[in-house]
Tab-separated table of C-alpha atoms (C1' of nucleotides) in Angstrom:
chain	number	residue	atom	x	y	z
P	1	MET	CA	1.198	-26.012	-104.772
P	2	VAL	CA	1.789	-22.619	-106.326
P	3	ALA	CA	-0.590	-21.733	-109.254
P	4	ILE	CA	2.050	-20.086	-111.163
P	5	LYS	CA	5.532	-21.426	-111.623
P	6	ALA	CA	8.705	-19.727	-112.770
P	7	PRO	CA	8.839	-20.092	-116.716
P	8	ARG	CA	11.147	-22.874	-118.132
P	9	GLY	CA	14.829	-22.637	-118.066
P	10	VAL	CA	14.707	-20.164	-115.374
P	11	ARG	CA	15.294	-20.543	-111.538
P	12	ASP	CA	15.454	-18.650	-108.379
P	13	ILE	CA	18.652	-18.400	-106.400
P	14	LEU	CA	17.694	-18.871	-103.041
P	15	PRO	CA	19.419	-17.808	-99.754
P	16	ASP	CA	21.416	-21.353	-99.419
P	17	GLU	CA	22.873	-20.497	-102.790
P	18	SER	CA	22.839	-16.493	-103.144
P	19	TRP	CA	25.643	-16.073	-100.663
P	20	LYS	CA	27.861	-18.061	-103.020
P	21	TRP	CA	26.896	-15.602	-106.027
P	22	ALA	CA	27.869	-12.680	-103.801
P	23	TYR	CA	31.337	-14.307	-103.061
P	24	VAL	CA	31.764	-14.798	-106.874
P	25	LEU	CA	30.871	-11.362	-107.717
P	26	GLU	CA	33.099	-10.028	-104.875
P	27	VAL	CA	36.067	-11.719	-106.042
P	28	ALA	CA	35.383	-10.841	-109.733
P	29	SER	CA	35.289	-7.012	-108.415
P	30	GLU	CA	38.523	-7.575	-106.917
P	31	VAL	CA	40.297	-9.110	-109.766
P	32	ALA	CA	38.903	-6.447	-112.015
P	33	ASP	CA	40.367	-3.668	-109.680
P	34	LEU	CA	43.520	-5.444	-109.941
P	35	PHE	CA	43.584	-5.560	-113.616
P	36	GLY	CA	42.368	-2.014	-114.201
P	37	TYR	CA	38.709	-2.918	-115.411
P	38	ARG	CA	36.040	-0.356	-114.184
P	39	GLU	CA	32.425	-1.435	-113.873
P	40	VAL	CA	29.707	-0.472	-115.846
P	41	TYR	CA	25.938	-1.312	-115.610
P	42	LEU	CA	24.460	-2.091	-118.981
P	43	PRO	CA	20.725	-2.439	-120.122
P	44	ILE	CA	19.302	-5.870	-120.246
P	45	PHE	CA	17.508	-5.239	-123.506
P	46	GLU	CA	18.727	-3.403	-126.493
P	47	ASP	CA	17.693	-2.655	-130.251
P	48	THR	CA	17.355	-6.074	-131.877
P	49	ALA	CA	19.699	-4.535	-134.545
P	50	LEU	CA	22.619	-4.301	-132.110
P	51	PHE	CA	22.692	-8.089	-131.744
P	52	ALA	CA	21.524	-8.884	-135.202
P	53	ARG	CA	24.328	-6.845	-136.952
P	54	GLY	CA	26.931	-7.352	-134.068
P	55	ILE	CA	26.754	-11.067	-133.499
P	56	GLY	CA	25.760	-11.997	-137.033
P	57	ASP	CA	22.689	-12.942	-138.441
P	58	THR	CA	23.896	-16.586	-139.568
P	59	THR	CA	24.731	-17.437	-136.009
P	60	ASP	CA	22.497	-19.772	-134.013
P	61	VAL	CA	22.339	-17.254	-131.238
P	62	VAL	CA	20.603	-14.630	-133.604
P	63	GLU	CA	18.705	-17.251	-135.867
P	64	LYS	CA	16.857	-19.030	-133.170
P	65	GLU	CA	17.938	-18.142	-129.305
P	66	MET	CA	16.892	-14.635	-128.957
P	67	TYR	CA	14.151	-13.417	-126.892
P	68	THR	CA	12.781	-10.580	-129.205
P	69	PHE	CA	9.618	-8.562	-128.638
P	70	THR	CA	8.044	-5.393	-129.761
P	71	ASP	CA	7.520	-2.766	-127.296
P	72	ARG	CA	4.314	-0.372	-127.160
P	73	SER	CA	6.086	1.993	-129.716
P	74	GLY	CA	6.678	-0.727	-132.190
P	75	ARG	CA	10.470	-1.020	-131.759
P	76	SER	CA	12.091	-4.323	-131.864
P	77	LEU	CA	13.777	-4.856	-128.763
P	78	THR	CA	15.775	-8.011	-127.608
P	79	LEU	CA	16.826	-9.382	-124.109
P	80	ARG	CA	20.536	-9.311	-124.462
P	81	PRO	CA	22.036	-12.709	-125.379
P	82	GLU	CA	25.523	-11.863	-124.456
P	83	ALA	CA	27.009	-8.469	-123.396
P	84	THR	CA	29.894	-7.697	-125.717
P	85	ALA	CA	27.849	-6.047	-128.408
P	86	SER	CA	26.175	-3.967	-125.556
P	87	MET	CA	29.658	-3.031	-124.331
P	88	VAL	CA	30.915	-1.913	-127.564
P	89	ARG	CA	27.725	-0.014	-128.375
P	90	CYS	CA	28.160	1.591	-124.764
P	91	TYR	CA	31.882	2.415	-125.601
P	92	LEU	CA	30.970	4.193	-128.982
P	93	GLU	CA	27.883	5.874	-127.812
P	94	HIS	CA	29.837	7.542	-124.944
P	95	GLY	CA	32.946	8.462	-127.163
P	96	MET	CA	35.235	6.466	-124.955
P	97	GLN	CA	37.769	6.591	-127.979
P	98	ARG	CA	38.559	10.157	-126.540
P	99	GLU	CA	39.686	8.609	-123.026
P	100	ARG	CA	42.945	6.457	-122.624
P	101	GLN	CA	42.936	3.401	-124.693
P	102	PRO	CA	41.981	0.601	-124.238
P	103	ALA	CA	38.981	1.323	-122.429
P	104	LYS	CA	39.000	-1.645	-119.718
P	105	LEU	CA	35.440	-2.303	-118.456
P	106	TRP	CA	33.427	-5.024	-116.981
P	107	CYS	CA	29.826	-5.948	-115.956
P	108	SER	CA	27.869	-8.786	-114.773
P	109	GLY	CA	24.290	-9.397	-114.896
P	110	PRO	CA	21.676	-11.958	-116.630
P	111	MET	CA	21.801	-12.838	-120.242
P	112	PHE	CA	18.986	-14.654	-122.181
P	113	ARG	CA	18.994	-17.316	-124.712
P	114	TYR	CA	16.117	-19.536	-125.797
P	115	GLU	CA	17.756	-22.863	-125.593
P	116	ARG	CA	16.699	-26.296	-124.380
P	117	PRO	CA	17.718	-26.297	-120.588
P	118	GLN	CA	20.433	-28.524	-119.411
P	119	LYS	CA	22.783	-28.821	-116.598
P	120	GLY	CA	24.754	-25.625	-116.522
P	121	ARG	CA	22.575	-24.127	-119.235
P	122	TYR	CA	19.487	-22.102	-118.476
P	123	ARG	CA	17.458	-19.486	-120.561
P	124	GLN	CA	18.497	-16.736	-118.150
P	125	PHE	CA	21.967	-17.244	-117.129
P	126	TRP	CA	24.455	-14.644	-115.546
P	127	GLN	CA	28.005	-13.642	-117.044
P	128	LEU	CA	30.691	-11.924	-115.858
P	129	ASP	CA	31.979	-9.854	-118.717
P	130	PHE	CA	35.513	-8.143	-119.330
P	131	GLU	CA	36.316	-6.072	-122.351
P	132	ALA	CA	39.334	-4.178	-123.388
P	133	ILE	CA	38.290	-1.772	-126.162
P	134	GLY	CA	40.531	0.259	-128.465
P	135	VAL	CA	43.802	-1.368	-129.047
P	136	GLN	CA	45.219	-4.357	-131.195
P	137	ASP	CA	48.171	-5.076	-128.997
P	138	PRO	CA	48.315	-8.792	-128.530
P	139	MET	CA	49.279	-8.323	-124.950
P	140	VAL	CA	45.935	-7.067	-124.087
P	141	ASP	CA	44.818	-10.429	-125.242
P	142	VAL	CA	47.153	-12.066	-122.994
P	143	GLU	CA	46.036	-10.031	-120.161
P	144	THR	CA	42.458	-11.019	-121.059
P	145	VAL	CA	43.363	-14.589	-120.496
P	146	ALA	CA	45.638	-13.683	-117.484
P	147	LEU	CA	42.605	-11.911	-115.833
P	148	SER	CA	40.387	-14.984	-116.478
P	149	LEU	CA	43.087	-17.472	-115.034
P	150	GLU	CA	43.581	-15.095	-111.846
P	151	LEU	CA	39.653	-14.880	-111.435
P	152	PHE	CA	39.663	-18.873	-111.457
P	153	ARG	CA	42.642	-19.159	-109.363
P	154	ARG	CA	41.244	-17.051	-106.540
P	155	LEU	CA	38.079	-18.851	-106.824
P	156	GLY	CA	40.006	-22.093	-106.265
P	157	LEU	CA	39.273	-23.779	-109.539
P	158	SER	CA	42.088	-25.879	-110.658
P	159	ASN	CA	40.596	-28.415	-112.954
P	160	LEU	CA	40.655	-26.282	-116.079
P	161	GLU	CA	41.806	-26.407	-119.434
P	162	VAL	CA	42.878	-23.234	-121.623
P	163	MET	CA	42.186	-23.585	-125.282
P	164	VAL	CA	43.604	-21.119	-127.633
P	165	ASN	CA	43.254	-20.580	-131.395
P	166	SER	CA	43.452	-17.857	-134.147
P	167	VAL	CA	40.390	-17.395	-136.464
P	168	GLY	CA	42.012	-15.035	-138.766
P	169	CYS	CA	40.364	-11.850	-139.968
P	170	PRO	CA	38.475	-10.480	-142.936
P	171	ARG	CA	41.610	-10.391	-144.958
P	172	CYS	CA	43.066	-14.011	-144.503
P	173	ARG	CA	39.690	-15.986	-143.498
P	174	PRO	CA	37.898	-15.715	-147.018
P	175	THR	CA	41.125	-17.505	-148.569
P	176	TYR	CA	41.211	-19.887	-145.924
P	177	ARG	CA	37.411	-20.519	-146.115
P	178	GLU	CA	37.659	-21.069	-149.776
P	179	LYS	CA	40.554	-23.624	-149.219
P	180	LEU	CA	38.402	-25.424	-146.700
P	181	LYS	CA	35.264	-25.498	-148.808
P	182	ALA	CA	37.653	-26.864	-151.516
P	183	TYR	CA	38.521	-29.767	-149.350
P	184	LEU	CA	35.287	-30.412	-147.963
P	185	ALA	CA	33.530	-30.301	-151.253
P	186	PRO	CA	34.279	-33.929	-152.269
P	187	HIS	CA	33.353	-35.135	-148.760
P	188	LEU	CA	30.068	-33.393	-148.903
P	189	ASP	CA	27.906	-36.435	-149.014
P	190	GLU	CA	29.689	-37.975	-145.967
P	191	LEU	CA	29.212	-34.951	-143.606
P	192	CYS	CA	26.260	-34.709	-141.173
P	193	ASP	CA	23.271	-32.948	-141.850
P	194	SER	CA	24.093	-29.754	-140.081
P	195	CYS	CA	27.591	-29.607	-141.442
P	196	ARG	CA	26.196	-29.741	-144.745
P	197	ALA	CA	24.205	-26.788	-143.836
P	198	ARG	CA	27.374	-25.123	-142.418
P	199	PHE	CA	29.316	-25.694	-145.540
P	200	GLU	CA	27.854	-22.703	-147.253
P	201	ARG	CA	27.101	-20.404	-144.489
P	202	ASN	CA	29.914	-21.035	-142.335
P	203	PRO	CA	32.244	-23.691	-143.157
P	204	LEU	CA	34.674	-23.100	-140.331
P	205	ARG	CA	32.153	-24.599	-137.916
P	206	THR	CA	32.631	-27.912	-139.314
P	207	LEU	CA	35.704	-27.975	-137.510
P	208	ASP	CA	33.923	-27.892	-134.288
P	209	CYS	CA	31.571	-30.883	-135.340
P	210	LYS	CA	31.351	-33.638	-132.801
P	211	GLU	CA	30.329	-36.273	-135.378
P	212	GLU	CA	32.560	-39.089	-135.540
P	213	GLY	CA	32.353	-38.813	-139.173
P	214	CYS	CA	32.996	-35.160	-139.538
P	215	ILE	CA	35.754	-35.111	-137.135
P	216	GLU	CA	37.536	-37.924	-139.249
P	217	ILE	CA	36.929	-35.922	-142.389
P	218	THR	CA	38.198	-32.671	-140.966
P	219	GLN	CA	41.404	-34.325	-139.719
P	220	GLY	CA	42.887	-33.787	-142.906
P	221	ALA	CA	41.505	-30.200	-143.534
P	222	PRO	CA	43.748	-27.224	-144.205
P	223	ASP	CA	44.709	-25.694	-140.716
P	224	VAL	CA	43.374	-22.094	-139.863
P	225	VAL	CA	46.749	-21.349	-138.249
P	226	GLU	CA	48.789	-22.228	-141.481
P	227	HIS	CA	46.710	-19.686	-143.372
P	228	LEU	CA	46.680	-16.736	-141.266
P	229	CYS	CA	47.901	-13.597	-142.995
P	230	GLU	CA	51.104	-11.800	-142.040
P	231	GLU	CA	49.581	-9.637	-139.410
P	232	CYS	CA	47.404	-12.358	-137.981
P	233	ARG	CA	50.265	-14.719	-137.642
P	234	SER	CA	52.273	-12.304	-135.971
P	235	HIS	CA	49.723	-11.344	-133.812
P	236	PHE	CA	48.925	-15.234	-132.892
P	237	ASP	CA	52.813	-15.388	-132.203
P	238	GLN	CA	53.122	-12.663	-130.073
P	239	PHE	CA	49.815	-13.997	-128.099
P	240	LEU	CA	51.321	-17.428	-127.665
P	241	ASN	CA	54.574	-15.994	-126.585
P	242	GLY	CA	52.844	-13.528	-124.000
P	243	LEU	CA	51.089	-16.722	-122.663
P	244	GLU	CA	54.518	-18.542	-122.309
P	245	ALA	CA	55.700	-15.393	-120.443
P	246	ILE	CA	53.139	-15.421	-117.919
P	247	ARG	CA	53.510	-19.314	-117.614
P	248	ALA	CA	50.037	-19.985	-118.516
P	249	SER	CA	49.389	-23.570	-119.725
P	250	TYR	CA	47.200	-23.633	-122.702
P	251	ARG	CA	46.308	-26.209	-125.464
P	252	LEU	CA	46.405	-25.047	-129.056
P	253	ASN	CA	43.023	-26.009	-130.305
P	254	LYS	CA	42.760	-25.698	-134.234
P	255	ARG	CA	39.143	-26.880	-134.061
P	256	LEU	CA	38.303	-23.947	-131.480
P	257	VAL	CA	35.854	-21.892	-133.640
P	258	ARG	CA	33.710	-19.607	-131.743
P	259	GLY	CA	29.945	-19.338	-132.601
P	260	LEU	CA	29.673	-15.583	-133.121
P	261	ASP	CA	30.687	-14.168	-136.367
P	262	TYR	CA	32.555	-11.108	-134.713
P	263	TYR	CA	35.664	-12.949	-133.706
P	264	THR	CA	38.845	-12.291	-135.199
P	265	LYS	CA	42.288	-13.439	-134.567
P	266	THR	CA	42.497	-14.617	-130.790
P	267	ALA	CA	39.721	-17.127	-129.637
P	268	PHE	CA	39.960	-18.858	-126.443
P	269	GLU	CA	37.885	-20.856	-124.173
P	270	VAL	CA	38.419	-22.387	-120.692
P	271	THR	CA	36.651	-25.486	-119.805
P	272	SER	CA	36.248	-27.328	-116.393
P	273	GLY	CA	36.814	-30.924	-116.124
P	274	LYS	CA	34.139	-31.003	-113.354
P	275	LEU	CA	31.268	-30.165	-115.588
P	276	GLY	CA	29.174	-32.267	-117.992
P	277	ALA	CA	28.611	-31.484	-121.510
P	278	GLN	CA	28.343	-27.678	-121.007
P	279	ASN	CA	31.778	-27.627	-119.619
P	280	ALA	CA	33.032	-24.088	-121.101
P	281	VAL	CA	33.375	-21.761	-117.961
P	282	CYS	CA	34.397	-18.983	-119.795
P	283	GLY	CA	35.081	-17.977	-123.720
P	284	GLY	CA	36.081	-14.986	-125.443
P	285	GLY	CA	38.460	-13.506	-128.182
P	286	ARG	CA	39.267	-10.758	-130.129
P	287	TYR	CA	36.647	-8.805	-132.176
P	288	ASP	CA	38.317	-6.068	-134.213
P	289	HIS	CA	35.263	-5.432	-136.468
P	290	LEU	CA	32.458	-5.680	-134.081
P	291	ALA	CA	32.110	-1.835	-133.822
P	292	GLU	CA	32.156	-1.359	-137.588
P	293	ALA	CA	29.291	-4.041	-137.851
P	294	ILE	CA	27.251	-2.078	-135.699
P	295	GLY	CA	28.025	1.177	-137.419
P	296	GLY	CA	30.776	2.645	-135.614
P	297	PRO	CA	34.593	3.369	-136.671
P	298	PHE	CA	37.112	0.732	-136.741
P	299	THR	CA	37.659	-0.013	-133.065
P	300	PRO	CA	39.454	-3.275	-132.079
P	301	GLY	CA	38.694	-5.035	-128.959
P	302	VAL	CA	39.179	-8.206	-126.832
P	303	GLY	CA	37.440	-9.934	-123.862
P	304	PHE	CA	35.615	-12.719	-122.357
P	305	ALA	CA	32.578	-13.853	-120.687
P	306	ALA	CA	32.426	-16.301	-117.775
P	307	GLY	CA	29.295	-18.163	-116.680
P	308	ILE	CA	28.615	-17.706	-113.104
P	309	GLU	CA	26.267	-20.922	-112.786
P	310	ARG	CA	28.996	-22.703	-114.225
P	311	VAL	CA	31.942	-21.413	-112.237
P	312	ILE	CA	29.721	-22.277	-109.156
P	313	LEU	CA	28.864	-25.437	-110.300
P	314	SER	CA	32.758	-26.289	-110.790
P	315	MET	CA	33.577	-24.584	-107.438
P	316	GLU	CA	31.011	-26.857	-105.850
P	317	GLU	CA	32.443	-29.864	-107.606
P	318	GLU	CA	35.879	-29.150	-106.792
P	319	GLY	CA	35.151	-28.501	-103.142
P	320	ALA	CA	36.281	-24.794	-103.327
P	321	SER	CA	35.446	-22.285	-100.752
P	322	PHE	CA	33.123	-19.609	-100.919
P	323	GLY	CA	34.412	-17.512	-97.984
P	324	GLU	CA	32.400	-17.351	-94.578
P	325	ARG	CA	28.585	-17.997	-94.950
P	326	PRO	CA	26.846	-14.892	-93.550
P	327	SER	CA	25.502	-15.488	-89.976
P	328	ILE	CA	24.620	-13.852	-86.964
P	329	ASP	CA	26.447	-12.495	-84.056
P	330	ALA	CA	23.598	-12.259	-81.423
P	331	PHE	CA	19.920	-13.277	-80.887
P	332	VAL	CA	17.987	-11.268	-78.304
P	333	VAL	CA	15.763	-13.439	-76.070
P	334	THR	CA	12.872	-12.185	-73.625
P	335	ALA	CA	11.773	-14.155	-70.833
P	336	GLU	CA	8.652	-12.364	-70.464
P	337	ALA	CA	6.865	-10.705	-73.218
P	338	SER	CA	6.478	-7.531	-71.481
P	339	ALA	CA	10.151	-6.962	-72.125
P	340	ARG	CA	9.668	-7.020	-75.900
P	341	PRO	CA	9.975	-2.974	-76.090
P	342	LYS	CA	13.385	-3.333	-74.167
P	343	ALA	CA	14.244	-6.118	-76.679
P	344	VAL	CA	13.542	-4.151	-79.674
P	345	SER	CA	15.656	-1.162	-78.299
P	346	PHE	CA	18.564	-3.256	-77.108
P	347	LEU	CA	18.351	-4.887	-80.547
P	348	HIS	CA	18.470	-1.605	-82.257
P	349	GLU	CA	21.575	-0.604	-79.928
P	350	LEU	CA	23.449	-3.881	-80.943
P	351	ARG	CA	22.926	-3.061	-84.522
P	352	ARG	CA	24.206	0.538	-84.431
P	353	ASN	CA	27.317	-0.885	-82.903
P	354	GLY	CA	27.429	-3.174	-86.089
P	355	LEU	CA	26.484	-6.352	-84.358
P	356	ARG	CA	24.343	-8.562	-87.071
P	357	CYS	CA	21.526	-9.414	-85.040
P	358	ASP	CA	17.915	-10.691	-84.615
P	359	MET	CA	14.937	-11.757	-82.279
P	360	ASP	CA	11.802	-13.771	-82.331
P	361	TYR	CA	8.784	-12.197	-83.862
P	362	ALA	CA	6.687	-15.206	-83.848
P	363	GLY	CA	5.754	-15.148	-80.380
P	364	LYS	CA	7.447	-18.190	-79.199
P	365	GLY	CA	8.269	-18.784	-75.535
P	366	MET	CA	11.626	-18.358	-74.105
P	367	ARG	CA	12.443	-21.984	-74.910
P	368	GLY	CA	11.553	-21.532	-78.249
P	369	GLN	CA	13.366	-18.306	-78.645
P	370	LEU	CA	16.526	-20.011	-77.538
P	371	LYS	CA	16.047	-22.870	-80.080
P	372	ALA	CA	15.602	-20.092	-82.692
P	373	ALA	CA	18.628	-18.640	-81.234
P	374	SER	CA	20.544	-21.859	-81.714
P	375	SER	CA	19.164	-22.461	-85.248
P	376	SER	CA	19.982	-18.982	-86.410
P	377	GLY	CA	23.666	-19.641	-86.092
P	378	ALA	CA	24.141	-16.782	-83.590
P	379	ARG	CA	27.189	-16.772	-81.486
P	380	PHE	CA	25.438	-15.211	-78.272
P	381	ALA	CA	21.934	-15.296	-76.884
P	382	CYS	CA	21.117	-12.037	-74.950
P	383	ILE	CA	18.767	-12.688	-72.509
P	384	LEU	CA	16.289	-10.152	-70.892
P	385	GLY	CA	14.761	-11.514	-67.901
P	386	SER	CA	12.936	-9.603	-65.342
P	387	GLU	CA	15.555	-10.346	-62.757
P	388	GLU	CA	18.712	-9.037	-65.070
P	389	LEU	CA	16.593	-6.169	-66.023
P	390	SER	CA	15.951	-5.069	-62.608
P	391	ARG	CA	19.549	-4.892	-61.797
P	392	GLY	CA	20.051	-3.067	-65.306
P	393	ALA	CA	21.722	-6.265	-66.746
P	394	VAL	CA	21.734	-8.671	-69.437
P	395	ALA	CA	22.327	-12.241	-69.350
P	396	VAL	CA	24.856	-13.218	-72.280
P	397	LYS	CA	25.176	-16.760	-73.072
P	398	ASP	CA	27.685	-18.308	-75.315
P	399	LEU	CA	25.704	-20.551	-77.296
P	400	SER	CA	28.749	-22.859	-78.480
P	401	SER	CA	30.257	-23.223	-74.902
P	402	GLY	CA	26.860	-22.757	-73.041
P	403	GLU	CA	28.862	-20.378	-70.733
P	404	GLN	CA	26.628	-17.534	-69.150
P	405	ARG	CA	27.445	-14.148	-68.047
P	406	GLU	CA	25.789	-10.915	-66.739
P	407	PHE	CA	26.717	-7.619	-68.742
P	408	PRO	CA	25.394	-4.285	-67.669
P	409	LEU	CA	22.703	-3.342	-70.193
P	410	GLU	CA	24.110	-0.062	-71.336
P	411	ARG	CA	27.612	-1.472	-71.848
P	412	ALA	CA	26.723	-4.731	-73.274
P	413	ALA	CA	26.781	-3.949	-77.097
P	414	GLU	CA	30.295	-2.255	-76.718
P	415	MET	CA	31.363	-5.288	-74.614
P	416	LEU	CA	29.999	-7.836	-77.182
P	417	LYS	CA	31.462	-5.706	-80.099
P	418	THR	CA	34.823	-6.055	-78.494
P	419	ILE	CA	34.712	-9.816	-77.698
P	420	LEU	CA	33.714	-10.186	-81.418
P	421	GLN	CA	36.294	-8.064	-82.941
P	422	GLY	CA	39.172	-9.811	-80.762
P	423	GLN	CA	38.141	-12.901	-82.331
P	424	ALA	CA	38.429	-11.517	-85.479
P	425	GLY	CA	41.347	-10.240	-85.428
P	426	GLY	CA	42.967	-13.319	-83.957
V	1	G	C1'	14.423	-28.017	-132.615
V	2	U	C1'	15.610	-33.926	-131.971
V	3	G	C1'	16.429	-38.392	-128.797
V	4	G	C1'	15.970	-40.843	-123.794
V	5	A	C1'	14.862	-41.008	-118.474
V	6	C	C1'	11.809	-38.838	-114.817
V	7	G	C1'	7.705	-36.350	-111.982
V	8	U	C1'	4.242	-38.843	-104.606
V	9	A	C1'	4.511	-33.758	-98.132
V	10	G	C1'	9.039	-27.561	-98.112
V	11	C	C1'	13.458	-31.507	-98.987
V	12	U	C1'	15.365	-36.921	-99.739
V	13	C	C1'	12.351	-41.187	-100.809
V	14	A	C1'	8.760	-45.741	-99.801
V	15	A	C1'	3.756	-48.103	-101.480
V	16	C	C1'	4.807	-56.521	-104.930
V	17	U	C1'	2.182	-58.191	-110.753
V	18	G	C1'	-3.653	-51.932	-110.755
V	19	G	C1'	-7.202	-53.522	-104.945
V	20	U	C1'	-7.306	-49.386	-96.659
V	21	C	C1'	-1.181	-47.029	-100.078
V	22	A	C1'	-1.380	-42.160	-99.199
V	23	G	C1'	3.516	-43.477	-95.672
V	24	A	C1'	8.728	-42.725	-93.466
V	25	G	C1'	12.936	-39.602	-92.376
V	26	C	C1'	14.631	-34.506	-92.215
V	27	A	C1'	12.458	-29.683	-91.629
V	28	C	C1'	8.367	-26.961	-89.326
V	29	U	C1'	4.847	-26.307	-84.823
V	30	G	C1'	3.933	-27.423	-79.849
V	31	G	C1'	4.999	-30.334	-75.390
V	32	A	C1'	8.012	-33.546	-71.768
V	33	C	C1'	11.885	-29.047	-69.445
V	34	U	C1'	5.625	-23.468	-65.508
V	35	G	C1'	13.089	-18.344	-66.980
V	36	U	C1'	17.780	-21.456	-70.888
V	37	G	C1'	18.893	-23.705	-76.850
V	38	G	C1'	21.998	-27.866	-79.323
V	39	C	C1'	20.589	-34.713	-77.541
V	40	U	C1'	16.359	-37.634	-76.551
V	41	C	C1'	11.227	-38.791	-76.513
V	42	C	C1'	5.900	-37.643	-77.762
V	43	A	C1'	2.364	-35.078	-80.427
V	44	G	C1'	0.681	-32.020	-84.497
V	45	G	C1'	0.157	-29.412	-89.071
V	46	G	C1'	0.852	-30.012	-94.055
V	47	G	C1'	-0.026	-33.974	-100.408
V	48	C	C1'	-6.822	-33.524	-105.204
V	49	U	C1'	0.200	-38.492	-105.839
V	50	G	C1'	2.868	-31.707	-111.815
V	51	G	C1'	-2.029	-30.695	-114.624
V	52	G	C1'	-5.996	-32.779	-118.113
V	53	G	C1'	-8.348	-36.905	-120.469
V	54	G	C1'	-9.048	-42.148	-120.951
V	55	U	C1'	-9.084	-47.726	-119.660
V	56	U	C1'	-11.360	-50.367	-115.410
V	57	C	C1'	-15.760	-52.364	-110.492
V	58	A	C1'	-11.160	-50.008	-108.820
V	59	A	C1'	-5.178	-45.907	-110.927
V	60	G	C1'	0.140	-43.120	-107.513
V	61	U	C1'	0.497	-47.707	-110.294
V	62	C	C1'	-1.956	-49.028	-117.287
V	63	C	C1'	-2.684	-45.416	-122.096
V	64	C	C1'	-2.845	-40.589	-124.529
V	65	C	C1'	-1.820	-35.256	-124.168
V	66	U	C1'	0.019	-31.367	-121.771
V	67	C	C1'	3.638	-28.559	-118.317
V	68	G	C1'	7.983	-29.218	-115.846
V	69	U	C1'	12.948	-31.574	-114.625
V	70	C	C1'	17.095	-34.183	-115.811
V	71	C	C1'	20.873	-36.094	-119.597
V	72	A	C1'	22.531	-36.150	-124.388
V	73	C	C1'	22.448	-33.744	-129.462
V	74	C	C1'	22.723	-28.922	-131.126
V	75	C	C1'	24.937	-24.466	-129.387
V	76	C	C1'	27.391	-22.198	-125.907
V	77	A	C1'	28.755	-19.102	-120.514
RNA sequence: GUGGACGUAGCUCAACUGGUCAGAGCACUGGACUGUGGCUCCAGGGGCUGGGGGUUCAAGUCCCCUCGUCCACCCCA
């Protein structure tokens, strides 16, 4: 038993799993390239005010889920709960408005939220984050959705549902908000506790409630989409037309209200039918006033984040491929311990030729070394025996067929490389 | 933060109503096979039964606390 264990809600990604992560990140990187998104590496902690102002201080994330601490100089810092605010901060800080717009950026990395852990929900979790900052064109919203769908398509996810909605803007939302409140007011005592609390602070969120009673009440509530201002209405129509144009199947979900304050106009979420309660595999939308909230000039933007843990869980549930699991080409074996220096130099030679290989360092006998070769998954065992060495040769055994041949020691690396490349090529 | 289930070797799990119950399989190590793996057989290492307290002649088994996991709520990725 180890004395100190990993804190609650965080976990180690072990080798049996890490190669799957590498695959997802590789595919994400390819798709980013394909869509013209450039990668950035952002800090994992930021000034607390960035999130408090950017995300909104009445949101659950800011109110009760942040890992906030004071550093030695007394500054309040917070482990990022999401990446969008950081991305916009990065854009503003580096004056990217001077470049061609929109700035299309992506990043990946861990996010932190203090929540009760659950399947697909951790306190440290990884996201892929894609943001297009600087323009209001609804076609960018379409491209954002298209990017997420292409990413999931390449990852082999099929059991997905895309939900879209528009949450309006600071011009039309207040009007709608009042209409909604007026509608809800007479039913106030029938709503659940949390919805009563939402009524004042964020009435739109009552639409998102899963309580039977609340769902029933909100059934007849005024419709967000019906109350959009002309600009939002037009934006939403163009967005939906764009989705039709790329033949994306989506579902209009009038109850889709994102939990972060900065969303305007487009909101969307992709859910996986293969997950449990935490089934959102990606979520995002437009945030035209986020930059202003954090002290910058008006800077529209749209983007989304995908949860890597959930993507991988869904892929496993759907039996999707993670590409080829890394393995070894050759395992070097010595018959006598005296040949070990020779083995080390041979191993080095193989590696210089690009062959993935290994040898035993645990002092096993020849039999044990071959067992190790076998369980390592190596294609070949290269056996350095005194007889072979005396003729300047190495015995190369194909571990799947059992066939064994002798190669001249100084040409073995090259010959093995040729054999392996020949197979890779066809 | 709320509710429920659970916590025995690295992993998957046994141990009737508290009484040789601390075990098996897999994995690991070694051997049968003194220079040839995968199969088989044999042997071995490894657990203060998550931690702490209590009840009892006796607790893995009952009670309390705590930590953690899982599921759901909440919320979201």
